[in-house]
XYZ file of C-alpha atoms in Angstrom:
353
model
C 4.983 -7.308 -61.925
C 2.539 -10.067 -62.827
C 0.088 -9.434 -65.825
C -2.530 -11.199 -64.155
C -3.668 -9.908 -61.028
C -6.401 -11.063 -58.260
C -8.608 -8.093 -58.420
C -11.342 -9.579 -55.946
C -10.995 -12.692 -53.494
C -11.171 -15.286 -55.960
C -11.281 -13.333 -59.236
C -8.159 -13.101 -61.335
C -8.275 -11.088 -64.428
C -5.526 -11.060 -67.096
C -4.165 -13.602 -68.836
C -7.119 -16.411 -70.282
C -9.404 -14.950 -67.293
C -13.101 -13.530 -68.238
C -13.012 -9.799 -68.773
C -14.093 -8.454 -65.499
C -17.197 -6.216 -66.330
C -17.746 -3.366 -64.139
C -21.447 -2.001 -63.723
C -20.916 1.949 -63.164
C -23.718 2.830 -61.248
C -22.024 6.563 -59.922
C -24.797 8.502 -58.855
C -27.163 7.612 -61.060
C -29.353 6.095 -57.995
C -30.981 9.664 -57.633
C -30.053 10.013 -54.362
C -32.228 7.546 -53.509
C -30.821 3.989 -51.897
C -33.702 1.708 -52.979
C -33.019 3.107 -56.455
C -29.401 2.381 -55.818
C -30.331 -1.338 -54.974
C -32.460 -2.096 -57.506
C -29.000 -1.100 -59.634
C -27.109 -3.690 -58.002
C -29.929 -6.451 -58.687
C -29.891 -5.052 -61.983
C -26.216 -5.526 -62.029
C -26.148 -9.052 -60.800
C -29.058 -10.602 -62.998
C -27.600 -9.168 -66.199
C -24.280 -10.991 -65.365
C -21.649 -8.021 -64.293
C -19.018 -8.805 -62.082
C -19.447 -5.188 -59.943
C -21.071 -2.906 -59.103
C -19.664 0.391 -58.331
C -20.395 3.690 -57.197
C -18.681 7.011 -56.682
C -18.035 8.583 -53.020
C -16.816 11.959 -51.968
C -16.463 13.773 -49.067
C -17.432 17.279 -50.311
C -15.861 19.104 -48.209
C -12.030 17.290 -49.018
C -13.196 17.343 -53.164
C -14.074 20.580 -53.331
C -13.723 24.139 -51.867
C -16.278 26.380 -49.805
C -16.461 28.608 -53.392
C -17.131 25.554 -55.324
C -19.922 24.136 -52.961
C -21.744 27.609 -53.103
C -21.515 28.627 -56.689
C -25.010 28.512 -58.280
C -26.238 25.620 -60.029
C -29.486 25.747 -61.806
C -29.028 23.682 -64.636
C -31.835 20.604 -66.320
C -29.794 18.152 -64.000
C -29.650 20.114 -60.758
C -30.680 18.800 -57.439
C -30.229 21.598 -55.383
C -29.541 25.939 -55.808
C -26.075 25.685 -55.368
C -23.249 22.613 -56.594
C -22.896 22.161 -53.011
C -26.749 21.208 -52.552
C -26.776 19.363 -55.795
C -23.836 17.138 -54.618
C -25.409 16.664 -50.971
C -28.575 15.733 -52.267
C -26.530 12.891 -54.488
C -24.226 11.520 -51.821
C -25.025 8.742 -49.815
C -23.348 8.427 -45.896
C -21.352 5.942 -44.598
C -24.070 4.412 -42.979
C -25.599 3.901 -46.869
C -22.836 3.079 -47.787
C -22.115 -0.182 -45.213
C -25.934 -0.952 -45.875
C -25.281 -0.802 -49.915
C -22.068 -3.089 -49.018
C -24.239 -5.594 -47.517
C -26.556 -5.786 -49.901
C -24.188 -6.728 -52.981
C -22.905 -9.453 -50.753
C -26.207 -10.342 -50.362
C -26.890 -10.663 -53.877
C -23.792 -11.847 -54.357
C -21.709 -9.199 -56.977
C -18.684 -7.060 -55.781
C -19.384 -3.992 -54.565
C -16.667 -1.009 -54.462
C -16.402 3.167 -55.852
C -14.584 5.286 -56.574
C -12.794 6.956 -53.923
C -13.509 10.764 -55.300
C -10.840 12.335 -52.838
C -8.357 11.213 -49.997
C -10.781 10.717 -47.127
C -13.218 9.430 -49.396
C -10.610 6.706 -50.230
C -9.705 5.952 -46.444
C -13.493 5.484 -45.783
C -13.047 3.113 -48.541
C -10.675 1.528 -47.300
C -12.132 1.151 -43.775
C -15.179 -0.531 -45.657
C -13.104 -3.398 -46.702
C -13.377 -2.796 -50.767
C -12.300 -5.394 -52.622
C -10.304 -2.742 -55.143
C -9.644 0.724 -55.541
C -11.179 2.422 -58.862
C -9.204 6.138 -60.017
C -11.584 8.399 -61.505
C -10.315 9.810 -64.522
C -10.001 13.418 -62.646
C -7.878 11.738 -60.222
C -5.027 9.912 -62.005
C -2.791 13.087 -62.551
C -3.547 13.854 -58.753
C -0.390 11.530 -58.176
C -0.370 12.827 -54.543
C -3.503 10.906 -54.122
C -2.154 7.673 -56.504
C 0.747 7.454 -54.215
C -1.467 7.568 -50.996
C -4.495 5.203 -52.598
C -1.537 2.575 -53.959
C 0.506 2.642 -50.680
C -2.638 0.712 -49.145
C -1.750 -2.068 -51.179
C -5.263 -3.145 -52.372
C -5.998 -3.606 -56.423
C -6.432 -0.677 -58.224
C -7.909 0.564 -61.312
C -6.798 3.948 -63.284
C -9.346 5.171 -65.453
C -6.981 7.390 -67.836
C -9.603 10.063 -69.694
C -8.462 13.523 -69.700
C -4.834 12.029 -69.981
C -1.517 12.096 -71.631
C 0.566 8.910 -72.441
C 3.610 10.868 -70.177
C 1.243 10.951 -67.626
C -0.216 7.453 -67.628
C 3.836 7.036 -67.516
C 4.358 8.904 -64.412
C 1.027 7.022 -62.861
C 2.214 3.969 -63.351
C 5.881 4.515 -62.025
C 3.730 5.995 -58.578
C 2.064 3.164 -58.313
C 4.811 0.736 -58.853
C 6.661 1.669 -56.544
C 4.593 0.280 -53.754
C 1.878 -1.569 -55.450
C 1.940 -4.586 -58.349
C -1.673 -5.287 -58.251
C -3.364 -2.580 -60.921
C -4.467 -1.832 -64.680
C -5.074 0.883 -66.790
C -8.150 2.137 -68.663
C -8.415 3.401 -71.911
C -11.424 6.007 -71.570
C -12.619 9.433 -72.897
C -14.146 11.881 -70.545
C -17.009 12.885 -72.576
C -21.053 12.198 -71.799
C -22.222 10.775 -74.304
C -19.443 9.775 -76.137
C -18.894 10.189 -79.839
C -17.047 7.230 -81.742
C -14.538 9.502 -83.425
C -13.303 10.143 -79.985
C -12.815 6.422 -78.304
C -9.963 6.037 -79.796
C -9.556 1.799 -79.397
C -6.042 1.629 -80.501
C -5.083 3.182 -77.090
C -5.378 0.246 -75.830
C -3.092 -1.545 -78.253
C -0.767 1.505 -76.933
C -0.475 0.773 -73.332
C -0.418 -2.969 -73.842
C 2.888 -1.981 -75.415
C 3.827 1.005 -73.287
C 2.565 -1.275 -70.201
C 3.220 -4.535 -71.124
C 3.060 -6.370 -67.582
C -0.023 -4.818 -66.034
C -3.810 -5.634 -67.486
C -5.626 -2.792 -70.030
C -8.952 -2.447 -70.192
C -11.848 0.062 -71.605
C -14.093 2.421 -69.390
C -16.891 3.573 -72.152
C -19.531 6.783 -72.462
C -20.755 6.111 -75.139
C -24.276 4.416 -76.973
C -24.621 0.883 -76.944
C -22.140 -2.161 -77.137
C -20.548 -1.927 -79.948
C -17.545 -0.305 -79.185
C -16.889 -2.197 -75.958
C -17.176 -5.643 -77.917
C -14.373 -4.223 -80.216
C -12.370 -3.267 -76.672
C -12.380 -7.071 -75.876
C -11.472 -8.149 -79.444
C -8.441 -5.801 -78.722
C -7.664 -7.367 -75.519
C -9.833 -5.668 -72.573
C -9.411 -7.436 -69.658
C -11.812 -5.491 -67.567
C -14.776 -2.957 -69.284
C -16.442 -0.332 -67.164
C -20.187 1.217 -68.479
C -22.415 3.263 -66.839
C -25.817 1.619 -66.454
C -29.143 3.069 -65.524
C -33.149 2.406 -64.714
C -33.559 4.755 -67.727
C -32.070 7.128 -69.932
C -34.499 9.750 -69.933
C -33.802 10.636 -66.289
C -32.568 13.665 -64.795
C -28.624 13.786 -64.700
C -25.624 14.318 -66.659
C -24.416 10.263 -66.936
C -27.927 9.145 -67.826
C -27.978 9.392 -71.492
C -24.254 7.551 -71.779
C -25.609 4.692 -69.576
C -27.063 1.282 -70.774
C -30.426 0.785 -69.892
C -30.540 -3.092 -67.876
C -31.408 -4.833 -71.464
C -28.502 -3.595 -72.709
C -26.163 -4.475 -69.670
C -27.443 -7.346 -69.892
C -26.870 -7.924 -73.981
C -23.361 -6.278 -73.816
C -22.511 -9.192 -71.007
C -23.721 -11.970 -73.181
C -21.938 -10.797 -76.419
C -19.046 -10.209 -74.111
C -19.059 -13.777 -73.024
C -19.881 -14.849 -76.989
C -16.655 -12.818 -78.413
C -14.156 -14.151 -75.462
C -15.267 -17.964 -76.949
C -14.475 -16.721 -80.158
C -10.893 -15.246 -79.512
C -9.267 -18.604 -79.763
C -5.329 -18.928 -78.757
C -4.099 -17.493 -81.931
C -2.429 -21.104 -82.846
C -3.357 -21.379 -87.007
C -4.221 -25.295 -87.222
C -7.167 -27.356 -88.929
C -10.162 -27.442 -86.107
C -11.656 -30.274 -85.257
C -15.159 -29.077 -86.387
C -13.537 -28.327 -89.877
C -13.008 -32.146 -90.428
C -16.361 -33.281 -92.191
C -16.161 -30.055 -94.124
C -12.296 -31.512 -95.119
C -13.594 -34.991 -95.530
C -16.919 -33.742 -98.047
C -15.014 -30.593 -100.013
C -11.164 -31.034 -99.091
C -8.918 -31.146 -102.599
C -6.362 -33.352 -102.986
C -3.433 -33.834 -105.639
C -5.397 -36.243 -108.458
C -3.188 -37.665 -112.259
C -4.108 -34.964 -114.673
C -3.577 -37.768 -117.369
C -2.591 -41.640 -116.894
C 0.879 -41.494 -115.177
C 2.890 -44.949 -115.805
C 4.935 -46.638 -113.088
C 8.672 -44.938 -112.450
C 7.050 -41.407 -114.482
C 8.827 -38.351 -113.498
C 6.291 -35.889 -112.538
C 5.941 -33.038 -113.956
C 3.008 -30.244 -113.338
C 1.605 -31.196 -116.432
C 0.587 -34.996 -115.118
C -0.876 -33.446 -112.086
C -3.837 -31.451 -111.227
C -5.866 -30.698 -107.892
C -9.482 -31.822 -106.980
C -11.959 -32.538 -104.509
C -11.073 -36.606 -104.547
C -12.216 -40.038 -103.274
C -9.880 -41.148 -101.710
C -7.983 -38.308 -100.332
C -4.842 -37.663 -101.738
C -1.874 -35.808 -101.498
C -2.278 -32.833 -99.972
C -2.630 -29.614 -102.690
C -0.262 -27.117 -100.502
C 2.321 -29.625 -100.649
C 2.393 -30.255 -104.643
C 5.663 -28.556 -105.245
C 7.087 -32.020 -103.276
C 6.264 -33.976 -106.046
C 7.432 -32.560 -108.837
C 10.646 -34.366 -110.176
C 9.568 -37.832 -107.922
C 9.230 -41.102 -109.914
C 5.866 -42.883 -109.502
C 5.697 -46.990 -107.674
C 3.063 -47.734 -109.640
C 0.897 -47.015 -112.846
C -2.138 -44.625 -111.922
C -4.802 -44.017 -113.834
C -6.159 -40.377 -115.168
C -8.217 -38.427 -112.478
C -6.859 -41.181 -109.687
C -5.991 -39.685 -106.285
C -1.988 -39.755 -105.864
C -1.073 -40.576 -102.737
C 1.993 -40.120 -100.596
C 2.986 -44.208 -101.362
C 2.430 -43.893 -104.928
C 5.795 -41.389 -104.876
C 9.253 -42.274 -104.184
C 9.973 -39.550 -102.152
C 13.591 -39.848 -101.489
């Protein structure tokens, strides 16, 4: 199974590849679909790679009990969960019309396929990759089904186990090789004592031929830059028009300056992670020409001197000389030639043999 995967036509991630940043839009659109496309502009001009929402079919996700039990809480949309969710949910129609318009503005557009049928309308839609809800990815009935369609998925693992991100991925290997796992908690808004970062460095050993990445909830960028420095190869964050609305994601979203800040410092940090090769850069060579030491004569050394560390010393020295890491190489070598107190000794001034 390849550690880099094509996610989207044309978009690898893994390996060197940019992080692919996900724009979570959910149903923070209101239930409204202009409010959903200004999201997806929002999404585009701050630099994400997708935009995603979530899709249900309420009655395969939930129960008639669960549909009618009152809801009458600050977020509510409707008397009952049922009413709240219908008010929230957009129709397939929407849905093809919410497609178009990404491709019209030219970002990725997918969701989250929130039960089975919700996933095979998905899938009749053309999405470009599957995303696994964190309340999904023990649901291995539905991982088996979703991954046996052979498009990219990605596993969101809050609410989860390491023996059942285990089991997940066996499911889904068995039929599919295209799909990484997410590091997320499943809180809103999410406290930094309960990220928990080094989960990544977990599955990039427990997983090590499939791409990790970071869904966050929680306030600003911070934490998601450190999710790249540990290796995040795709980041998922809510985003909203404003925080202050009514619903539960709003307040763990980032407002569109801060999508669009988290993006750039995204972009910033992968330029800085370098290839982990320790060597002089080639920007460091006027600072090496101006304040580079060198191996200099402590005292006036006569030609065919032993040296000793008492005739040697190390300065900053024009010309350069010896190089200081390497002064144990000297010690014991006769000199070719006489050189004078606080002279630069140089490699031909030693008989190194």
């Amino acid at each position: 199974m390849p550690l880099e995967i094509e996610l989207a036509p044309g978009r690898m991630i893994g390996g060197d590849h940019p992080c692919f940043i996900i724009a979570e839009i959910g149903q923070n659109h209101q239930g409204d679909i202009n409010i959903a496309k200004q999201l997806i502009k929002i999404a585009k001009e701050a630099g994400a790679d997708c935009a995603k929402f979530q899709k249900s079919e309420l009655d395969h996700k939930f129960n008639k009990a669960a549909l009618a039990r009152p809801y009458t809480t600050k977020n509510s949309w409707g008397k009952t969960y049922g009413e709240h969710k219908r008010f929230l949910e957009f129709s397939h129609e929407q849905y093809r019309e919410l497609q178009q318009y990404s491709k019209e503005v030219g970002i990725y557009f997918t969701a989250s396929g929130m039960d089975e049928a919700a996933v095979d309308f998905l899938d009749e839609l053309n999405v470009p990759f599957f995303k696994i809800g964190s309340g999904d990815t023990n649901n291995l009935p539905y991982i088996e089904k979703t991954a046996k369609k052979g498009k990219p998925m990605i596993v969101s693992s809050g609410m989860q186990s390491l023996d059942t991100m285990k089991k997940v991925y066996n499911t889904v290997k068995k039929y599919n090789d295209k799909f990484c796992f997410l590091q997320c908690t499943s809180a809103y808004p999410l406290e930094p004592e309960d990220v928990n970062l080094r989960v990544i460095q977990t599955y990039q050993k427990q997983f090590p031929d499939i791409p990790i990445g970071y869904s966050g909830h929680e306030s600003g960028v911070t934490i998601t830059l450190g999710a790249i420095a540990l290796g995040a190869k795709v980041v998922e964050r809510h985003i909203t028009m404003d925080k202050t609305w009514k619903g539960s994601d709003h307040e763990a979203s980032l407002e569109p300056d801060e999508l669009k800040e988290l993006v750039k410092q995204i972009r910033i940090l992968e330029r800085s992670m370098g290839n982990g090769i320790k060597t002089m850069r080639e920007c460091e060579m006027f600072t090496h020409s101006k304040l580079g030491k060198s191996v200099v004569a402590a005292k006036d050394i006569p030609a065919g001197a032993e040296l000793t560390s008492e005739l040697l010393t190390v300065k900053v020295a024009e010309p350069k000389g010896y190089p200081p890491e390497n002064i144990s190489n000297l010690i014991g070598k006769r000199t070719t030639r006489a050189i004078d107190y606080d002279d630069a000794v140089r490699e031909e001034d030693v008989v190194m043999q």
